[in-house]
Amino acid sequence: RKPESLAKSLASSLRSVTHTKVFMQSDALLVISPEHRRVFKQGHWSKAQVKEAIVRELKTPGEEIVRGAGGMAEGIPMQFKDKLVDKFRKDGLHIASAGGTAGLFSAIIPGWVASGDKGSQLVSNKY
């Protein structure tokens, strides 16, 4: 595996958090396994580069995800139809590394759709 391919694969999985057409409203924690972390390290990618590549891969033309697009009632408001939209809220994608030697298995822990002025906020601490 190459870092570019792995970043695309992880982004593809992250697309389903909350709903594939719900954008700009939620958070997620991506837990990268040691084996996947090794792929990025061997490619000389920093954690910041991994996040940047995933966020870039998740940017989606609004016309593809507005309400009604693809025959689905779900989606973002029509005002975003002509914009390139981020999947998660600003700083809503968190990345950590954890796990054992079970294989190439990373995990996604979804937040929930934000509500109110601040919505929910993911918090993580070193254990």
mmCIF file of C-alpha atoms in Angstrom:
data_model
loop_
_atom_site.group_PDB
_atom_site.id
_atom_site.type_symbol
_atom_site.label_atom_id
_atom_site.label_comp_id
_atom_site.label_asym_id
_atom_site.label_seq_id
_atom_site.Cartn_x
_atom_site.Cartn_y
_atom_site.Cartn_z
ATOM 1 C CA ARG A 1 0.000 0.000 0.000
ATOM 2 C CA LYS A 2 0.948 3.572 -0.625
ATOM 3 C CA PRO A 3 -0.003 6.510 1.654
ATOM 4 C CA GLU A 4 -2.027 8.178 -1.124
ATOM 5 C CA SER A 5 -4.162 5.093 -1.674
ATOM 6 C CA LEU A 6 -4.642 4.513 2.052
ATOM 7 C CA ALA A 7 -5.706 8.140 2.614
ATOM 8 C CA LYS A 8 -8.289 7.796 -0.183
ATOM 9 C CA SER A 9 -9.579 4.545 1.315
ATOM 10 C CA LEU A 10 -9.914 6.024 4.805
ATOM 11 C CA ALA A 11 -11.648 9.111 3.384
ATOM 12 C CA SER A 12 -14.072 6.900 1.495
ATOM 13 C CA SER A 13 -15.048 5.183 4.738
ATOM 14 C CA LEU A 14 -15.350 8.510 6.573
ATOM 15 C CA ARG A 15 -17.855 9.666 3.949
ATOM 16 C CA SER A 16 -20.524 7.490 5.583
ATOM 17 C CA VAL A 17 -20.288 9.144 9.032
ATOM 18 C CA THR A 18 -23.764 10.444 9.973
ATOM 19 C CA HIS A 19 -24.910 10.002 6.328
ATOM 20 C CA THR A 20 -23.163 10.175 2.972
ATOM 21 C CA LYS A 21 -25.022 13.410 2.197
ATOM 22 C CA VAL A 22 -24.755 15.114 5.590
ATOM 23 C CA PHE A 23 -21.809 17.535 5.476
ATOM 24 C CA MET A 24 -20.440 20.370 7.649
ATOM 25 C CA GLN A 25 -22.355 19.231 10.748
ATOM 26 C CA SER A 26 -20.522 16.414 12.473
ATOM 27 C CA ASP A 27 -17.231 15.220 13.902
ATOM 28 C CA ALA A 28 -15.370 11.932 13.795
ATOM 29 C CA LEU A 29 -12.385 10.301 15.416
ATOM 30 C CA LEU A 30 -10.260 8.211 13.058
ATOM 31 C CA VAL A 31 -8.209 5.665 14.994
ATOM 32 C CA ILE A 32 -5.317 4.562 12.820
ATOM 33 C CA SER A 33 -3.934 1.112 13.551
ATOM 34 C CA PRO A 34 -0.179 0.585 13.993
ATOM 35 C CA GLU A 35 -0.039 -1.211 10.640
ATOM 36 C CA HIS A 36 -1.704 1.666 8.799
ATOM 37 C CA ARG A 37 0.468 4.132 10.696
ATOM 38 C CA ARG A 38 3.490 2.198 9.403
ATOM 39 C CA VAL A 39 2.310 2.727 5.793
ATOM 40 C CA PHE A 40 2.237 6.472 6.384
ATOM 41 C CA LYS A 41 5.582 6.473 8.206
ATOM 42 C CA GLN A 42 7.268 4.492 5.435
ATOM 43 C CA GLY A 43 5.961 7.103 2.991
ATOM 44 C CA HIS A 44 7.409 9.844 5.241
ATOM 45 C CA TRP A 45 3.958 11.303 5.890
ATOM 46 C CA SER A 46 3.382 13.258 9.099
ATOM 47 C CA LYS A 47 0.104 13.154 10.993
ATOM 48 C CA ALA A 48 -0.657 16.633 9.598
ATOM 49 C CA GLN A 49 -0.104 15.380 6.037
ATOM 50 C CA VAL A 50 -2.412 12.404 6.645
ATOM 51 C CA LYS A 51 -5.166 14.691 7.927
ATOM 52 C CA GLU A 52 -4.664 17.191 5.104
ATOM 53 C CA ALA A 53 -4.907 14.453 2.455
ATOM 54 C CA ILE A 54 -8.048 12.959 3.992
ATOM 55 C CA VAL A 55 -9.757 16.345 4.404
ATOM 56 C CA ARG A 56 -8.872 17.239 0.809
ATOM 57 C CA GLU A 57 -10.231 13.906 -0.438
ATOM 58 C CA LEU A 58 -13.505 14.467 1.424
ATOM 59 C CA LYS A 59 -14.232 17.855 -0.171
ATOM 60 C CA THR A 60 -17.313 17.373 -2.328
ATOM 61 C CA PRO A 61 -19.168 19.525 -4.861
ATOM 62 C CA GLY A 62 -22.369 20.712 -3.228
ATOM 63 C CA GLU A 63 -24.450 19.804 -6.273
ATOM 64 C CA GLU A 64 -23.774 16.111 -5.516
ATOM 65 C CA ILE A 65 -25.043 16.283 -1.940
ATOM 66 C CA VAL A 66 -27.853 18.852 -1.857
ATOM 67 C CA ARG A 67 -31.300 17.715 -0.802
ATOM 68 C CA GLY A 68 -32.868 15.738 -3.611
ATOM 69 C CA ALA A 69 -29.633 14.963 -5.474
ATOM 70 C CA GLY A 70 -29.383 11.308 -6.443
ATOM 71 C CA GLY A 71 -33.071 10.844 -5.684
ATOM 72 C CA MET A 72 -32.515 11.160 -1.902
ATOM 73 C CA ALA A 73 -34.413 13.629 0.256
ATOM 74 C CA GLU A 74 -31.435 13.933 2.611
ATOM 75 C CA GLY A 75 -28.696 16.400 1.939
ATOM 76 C CA ILE A 76 -27.413 19.869 2.529
ATOM 77 C CA PRO A 77 -29.369 23.075 1.769
ATOM 78 C CA MET A 78 -29.513 24.288 -1.841
ATOM 79 C CA GLN A 79 -27.490 27.399 -0.950
ATOM 80 C CA PHE A 80 -24.378 25.173 -1.063
ATOM 81 C CA LYS A 81 -25.090 23.789 -4.543
ATOM 82 C CA ASP A 82 -22.265 25.725 -6.201
ATOM 83 C CA LYS A 83 -19.689 25.338 -3.412
ATOM 84 C CA LEU A 84 -16.996 22.792 -2.572
ATOM 85 C CA VAL A 85 -18.073 21.452 0.825
ATOM 86 C CA ASP A 86 -16.151 19.923 3.746
ATOM 87 C CA LYS A 87 -17.469 16.692 5.257
ATOM 88 C CA PHE A 88 -16.819 17.684 8.860
ATOM 89 C CA ARG A 89 -17.117 20.867 10.854
ATOM 90 C CA LYS A 90 -13.991 23.024 11.083
ATOM 91 C CA ASP A 91 -11.493 20.956 13.082
ATOM 92 C CA GLY A 92 -14.092 18.172 13.247
ATOM 93 C CA LEU A 93 -11.834 15.353 12.087
ATOM 94 C CA HIS A 94 -9.642 14.015 14.880
ATOM 95 C CA ILE A 95 -6.917 11.435 14.313
ATOM 96 C CA ALA A 96 -5.318 9.160 16.874
ATOM 97 C CA SER A 97 -3.322 5.965 16.665
ATOM 98 C CA ALA A 98 -4.030 2.912 18.788
ATOM 99 C CA GLY A 99 -4.288 -0.835 18.605
ATOM 100 C CA GLY A 100 -2.326 -4.018 18.561
ATOM 101 C CA THR A 101 -0.923 -6.313 15.924
ATOM 102 C CA ALA A 102 -4.223 -7.690 14.622
ATOM 103 C CA GLY A 103 -3.750 -6.441 11.083
ATOM 104 C CA LEU A 104 -4.611 -3.526 8.829
ATOM 105 C CA PHE A 105 -7.726 -2.495 10.745
ATOM 106 C CA SER A 106 -8.308 1.156 11.558
ATOM 107 C CA ALA A 107 -11.554 2.391 13.085
ATOM 108 C CA ILE A 108 -13.932 5.324 12.900
ATOM 109 C CA ILE A 109 -15.718 6.611 15.966
ATOM 110 C CA PRO A 110 -18.445 8.966 14.785
ATOM 111 C CA GLY A 111 -19.590 12.016 16.673
ATOM 112 C CA TRP A 112 -23.090 13.198 16.070
ATOM 113 C CA VAL A 113 -24.732 15.978 14.133
ATOM 114 C CA ALA A 114 -23.943 19.269 15.828
ATOM 115 C CA SER A 115 -26.751 21.375 17.197
ATOM 116 C CA GLY A 116 -26.866 24.817 18.736
ATOM 117 C CA ASP A 117 -24.073 27.363 18.498
ATOM 118 C CA LYS A 118 -21.276 24.959 19.380
ATOM 119 C CA GLY A 119 -22.849 21.541 19.054
ATOM 120 C CA SER A 120 -20.998 18.548 20.421
ATOM 121 C CA GLN A 121 -17.237 18.545 20.832
ATOM 122 C CA LEU A 122 -15.081 15.427 20.730
ATOM 123 C CA VAL A 123 -12.572 15.270 23.560
ATOM 124 C CA SER A 124 -9.690 12.843 23.908
ATOM 125 C CA ASN A 125 -7.057 12.462 26.590
ATOM 126 C CA LYS A 126 -3.901 10.422 26.805
ATOM 127 C CA TYR A 127 -4.600 7.393 28.977
#
